[in-house]
Amino acid sequence: MTKKDLIAHINFEYDTTLTNSNTSYSKINKSKEVWWLNIKTHKFHDDVHLLLKTDQEFIWIFLANKFTKDINTSFKIRPDRNAVDLEISADKNYMYLQDVKSGGTGFDFNKFVKEIIKF
């Protein structure tokens, strides 16, 4: 399922408004068991949706506008891209759904899981 297809499915099934611009999508990296994402900081002025793909499901993470007081203290920011730089652990035995980026904050996304979508 492509990002476009998944967004359409979620919008239909859950009566919500995910768009290409407010949603970031990642598959598990082949060399390291993480989802890598770079999200422009300006996107955090509104709601942000993360769609994380595994072999059997998608994890939908919903970060509501103002879920944190300051993204600069919650995440590592790449100044060259003005983007939040994330490596979210896909390893169920080690910091699952937490930011494990070197220099990152260990932010825990578990409480922001909106839905697990099986395919």
PDB file of C-alpha atoms in Angstrom:
ATOM      1  CA  MET A   1       0.000   0.000   0.000  1.00  0.00           C
ATOM      2  CA  THR A   2       1.428   3.374  -0.973  1.00  0.00           C
ATOM      3  CA  LYS A   3       1.387   6.460   1.240  1.00  0.00           C
ATOM      4  CA  LYS A   4      -1.353   7.940  -0.963  1.00  0.00           C
ATOM      5  CA  ASP A   5      -3.475   4.775  -0.696  1.00  0.00           C
ATOM      6  CA  LEU A   6      -2.993   4.571   3.062  1.00  0.00           C
ATOM      7  CA  ILE A   7      -3.967   8.220   3.565  1.00  0.00           C
ATOM      8  CA  ALA A   8      -7.138   7.663   1.495  1.00  0.00           C
ATOM      9  CA  HIS A   9      -7.965   4.522   3.504  1.00  0.00           C
ATOM     10  CA  ILE A  10      -7.460   6.268   6.870  1.00  0.00           C
ATOM     11  CA  ASN A  11      -9.467   9.318   5.815  1.00  0.00           C
ATOM     12  CA  PHE A  12     -12.357   7.092   4.700  1.00  0.00           C
ATOM     13  CA  GLU A  13     -12.295   4.627   7.619  1.00  0.00           C
ATOM     14  CA  TYR A  14     -11.657   7.127  10.402  1.00  0.00           C
ATOM     15  CA  ASP A  15     -13.344  10.253   8.985  1.00  0.00           C
ATOM     16  CA  THR A  16     -10.225  12.379   9.363  1.00  0.00           C
ATOM     17  CA  THR A  17      -8.138  14.694   7.194  1.00  0.00           C
ATOM     18  CA  LEU A  18      -4.654  13.339   6.622  1.00  0.00           C
ATOM     19  CA  THR A  19      -2.896  14.956   3.673  1.00  0.00           C
ATOM     20  CA  ASN A  20       0.432  14.497   1.977  1.00  0.00           C
ATOM     21  CA  SER A  21       1.700  17.663   3.671  1.00  0.00           C
ATOM     22  CA  ASN A  22       0.669  16.807   7.269  1.00  0.00           C
ATOM     23  CA  THR A  23       1.689  13.130   7.059  1.00  0.00           C
ATOM     24  CA  SER A  24       5.143  11.533   7.009  1.00  0.00           C
ATOM     25  CA  TYR A  25       5.662   7.916   5.978  1.00  0.00           C
ATOM     26  CA  SER A  26       8.538   5.523   6.627  1.00  0.00           C
ATOM     27  CA  LYS A  27       9.412   1.864   6.141  1.00  0.00           C
ATOM     28  CA  ILE A  28      11.853   0.091   8.460  1.00  0.00           C
ATOM     29  CA  ASN A  29      15.411   0.770   7.366  1.00  0.00           C
ATOM     30  CA  LYS A  30      17.190  -2.279   5.937  1.00  0.00           C
ATOM     31  CA  SER A  31      20.510  -1.682   7.711  1.00  0.00           C
ATOM     32  CA  LYS A  32      19.179  -0.637  11.118  1.00  0.00           C
ATOM     33  CA  GLU A  33      15.871  -1.558  12.782  1.00  0.00           C
ATOM     34  CA  VAL A  34      14.470   1.993  12.806  1.00  0.00           C
ATOM     35  CA  TRP A  35      12.106   4.244  10.917  1.00  0.00           C
ATOM     36  CA  TRP A  36      14.034   7.303   9.694  1.00  0.00           C
ATOM     37  CA  LEU A  37      12.163  10.571   9.260  1.00  0.00           C
ATOM     38  CA  ASN A  38      13.115  14.180   8.576  1.00  0.00           C
ATOM     39  CA  ILE A  39      10.153  16.486   9.093  1.00  0.00           C
ATOM     40  CA  LYS A  40      10.368  20.210   8.426  1.00  0.00           C
ATOM     41  CA  THR A  41       9.976  22.139  11.676  1.00  0.00           C
ATOM     42  CA  HIS A  42       7.235  24.397  10.268  1.00  0.00           C
ATOM     43  CA  LYS A  43       4.959  21.342   9.958  1.00  0.00           C
ATOM     44  CA  PHE A  44       4.782  21.167  13.764  1.00  0.00           C
ATOM     45  CA  HIS A  45       2.711  24.373  13.814  1.00  0.00           C
ATOM     46  CA  ASP A  46      -0.223  22.077  12.980  1.00  0.00           C
ATOM     47  CA  ASP A  47      -1.104  18.426  13.619  1.00  0.00           C
ATOM     48  CA  VAL A  48       1.476  15.895  12.408  1.00  0.00           C
ATOM     49  CA  HIS A  49       0.744  12.292  11.438  1.00  0.00           C
ATOM     50  CA  LEU A  50       3.384   9.567  11.176  1.00  0.00           C
ATOM     51  CA  LEU A  51       2.699   6.349   9.282  1.00  0.00           C
ATOM     52  CA  LEU A  52       5.248   3.678  10.151  1.00  0.00           C
ATOM     53  CA  LYS A  53       5.195   0.518   8.034  1.00  0.00           C
ATOM     54  CA  THR A  54       6.153  -2.945   9.286  1.00  0.00           C
ATOM     55  CA  ASP A  55       5.880  -6.259   7.441  1.00  0.00           C
ATOM     56  CA  GLN A  56       2.315  -6.771   8.688  1.00  0.00           C
ATOM     57  CA  GLU A  57       0.845  -3.426   9.685  1.00  0.00           C
ATOM     58  CA  PHE A  58       1.013   0.335   9.719  1.00  0.00           C
ATOM     59  CA  ILE A  59       1.378   2.249  12.956  1.00  0.00           C
ATOM     60  CA  TRP A  60      -0.433   5.586  12.839  1.00  0.00           C
ATOM     61  CA  ILE A  61       1.025   8.120  15.249  1.00  0.00           C
ATOM     62  CA  PHE A  62      -0.868  11.359  15.800  1.00  0.00           C
ATOM     63  CA  LEU A  63       0.946  14.372  17.220  1.00  0.00           C
ATOM     64  CA  ALA A  64      -1.671  17.015  17.903  1.00  0.00           C
ATOM     65  CA  ASN A  65      -0.751  20.650  17.514  1.00  0.00           C
ATOM     66  CA  LYS A  66       1.058  21.786  20.673  1.00  0.00           C
ATOM     67  CA  PHE A  67       1.648  18.189  21.897  1.00  0.00           C
ATOM     68  CA  THR A  68       4.927  19.606  23.214  1.00  0.00           C
ATOM     69  CA  LYS A  69       5.830  23.083  24.394  1.00  0.00           C
ATOM     70  CA  ASP A  70       9.043  23.188  22.367  1.00  0.00           C
ATOM     71  CA  ILE A  71      10.070  20.823  19.581  1.00  0.00           C
ATOM     72  CA  ASN A  72      13.666  21.994  20.029  1.00  0.00           C
ATOM     73  CA  THR A  73      13.826  20.302  23.431  1.00  0.00           C
ATOM     74  CA  SER A  74      11.727  17.290  22.386  1.00  0.00           C
ATOM     75  CA  PHE A  75      13.682  16.400  19.236  1.00  0.00           C
ATOM     76  CA  LYS A  76      17.034  16.730  17.519  1.00  0.00           C
ATOM     77  CA  ILE A  77      16.819  19.453  14.877  1.00  0.00           C
ATOM     78  CA  ARG A  78      18.967  19.330  11.739  1.00  0.00           C
ATOM     79  CA  PRO A  79      19.910  22.975  11.191  1.00  0.00           C
ATOM     80  CA  ASP A  80      21.032  22.374   7.584  1.00  0.00           C
ATOM     81  CA  ARG A  81      17.506  21.211   6.706  1.00  0.00           C
ATOM     82  CA  ASN A  82      15.528  22.980   9.445  1.00  0.00           C
ATOM     83  CA  ALA A  83      13.961  19.595  10.130  1.00  0.00           C
ATOM     84  CA  VAL A  84      13.239  17.287  13.035  1.00  0.00           C
ATOM     85  CA  ASP A  85      15.645  14.361  12.603  1.00  0.00           C
ATOM     86  CA  LEU A  86      14.170  11.098  13.912  1.00  0.00           C
ATOM     87  CA  GLU A  87      15.187   7.473  14.187  1.00  0.00           C
ATOM     88  CA  ILE A  88      12.262   5.679  15.797  1.00  0.00           C
ATOM     89  CA  SER A  89      13.129   2.211  17.097  1.00  0.00           C
ATOM     90  CA  ALA A  90      11.316  -0.659  15.378  1.00  0.00           C
ATOM     91  CA  ASP A  91      13.014  -3.180  17.689  1.00  0.00           C
ATOM     92  CA  LYS A  92      10.349  -4.546  20.050  1.00  0.00           C
ATOM     93  CA  ASN A  93      13.127  -5.587  22.474  1.00  0.00           C
ATOM     94  CA  TYR A  94      14.838  -2.193  22.637  1.00  0.00           C
ATOM     95  CA  MET A  95      13.186   1.196  23.165  1.00  0.00           C
ATOM     96  CA  TYR A  96      10.307   0.350  20.815  1.00  0.00           C
ATOM     97  CA  LEU A  97       8.717   3.470  19.261  1.00  0.00           C
ATOM     98  CA  GLN A  98      11.249   5.757  20.932  1.00  0.00           C
ATOM     99  CA  ASP A  99      13.662   8.162  19.272  1.00  0.00           C
ATOM    100  CA  VAL A 100      17.061   6.442  19.281  1.00  0.00           C
ATOM    101  CA  LYS A 101      18.856   8.962  17.071  1.00  0.00           C
ATOM    102  CA  SER A 102      22.403   9.688  18.174  1.00  0.00           C
ATOM    103  CA  GLY A 103      22.126  13.037  19.903  1.00  0.00           C
ATOM    104  CA  GLY A 104      18.350  12.593  20.072  1.00  0.00           C
ATOM    105  CA  THR A 105      16.171  12.887  23.142  1.00  0.00           C
ATOM    106  CA  GLY A 106      14.693   9.399  23.499  1.00  0.00           C
ATOM    107  CA  PHE A 107      11.219  10.829  22.883  1.00  0.00           C
ATOM    108  CA  ASP A 108       8.599   8.114  23.443  1.00  0.00           C
ATOM    109  CA  PHE A 109       5.932   7.903  20.722  1.00  0.00           C
ATOM    110  CA  ASN A 110       4.029   5.009  22.341  1.00  0.00           C
ATOM    111  CA  LYS A 111       1.394   7.213  23.947  1.00  0.00           C
ATOM    112  CA  PHE A 112       0.726   8.910  20.607  1.00  0.00           C
ATOM    113  CA  VAL A 113      -0.231   5.737  18.712  1.00  0.00           C
ATOM    114  CA  LYS A 114      -3.660   6.457  17.257  1.00  0.00           C
ATOM    115  CA  GLU A 115      -4.227   3.133  15.517  1.00  0.00           C
ATOM    116  CA  ILE A 116      -2.566  -0.068  14.341  1.00  0.00           C
ATOM    117  CA  ILE A 117      -3.768  -0.834  10.828  1.00  0.00           C
ATOM    118  CA  LYS A 118      -3.334  -4.435   9.658  1.00  0.00           C
ATOM    119  CA  PHE A 119      -2.976  -5.261   5.998  1.00  0.00           C
TER     120      PHE A 119
END
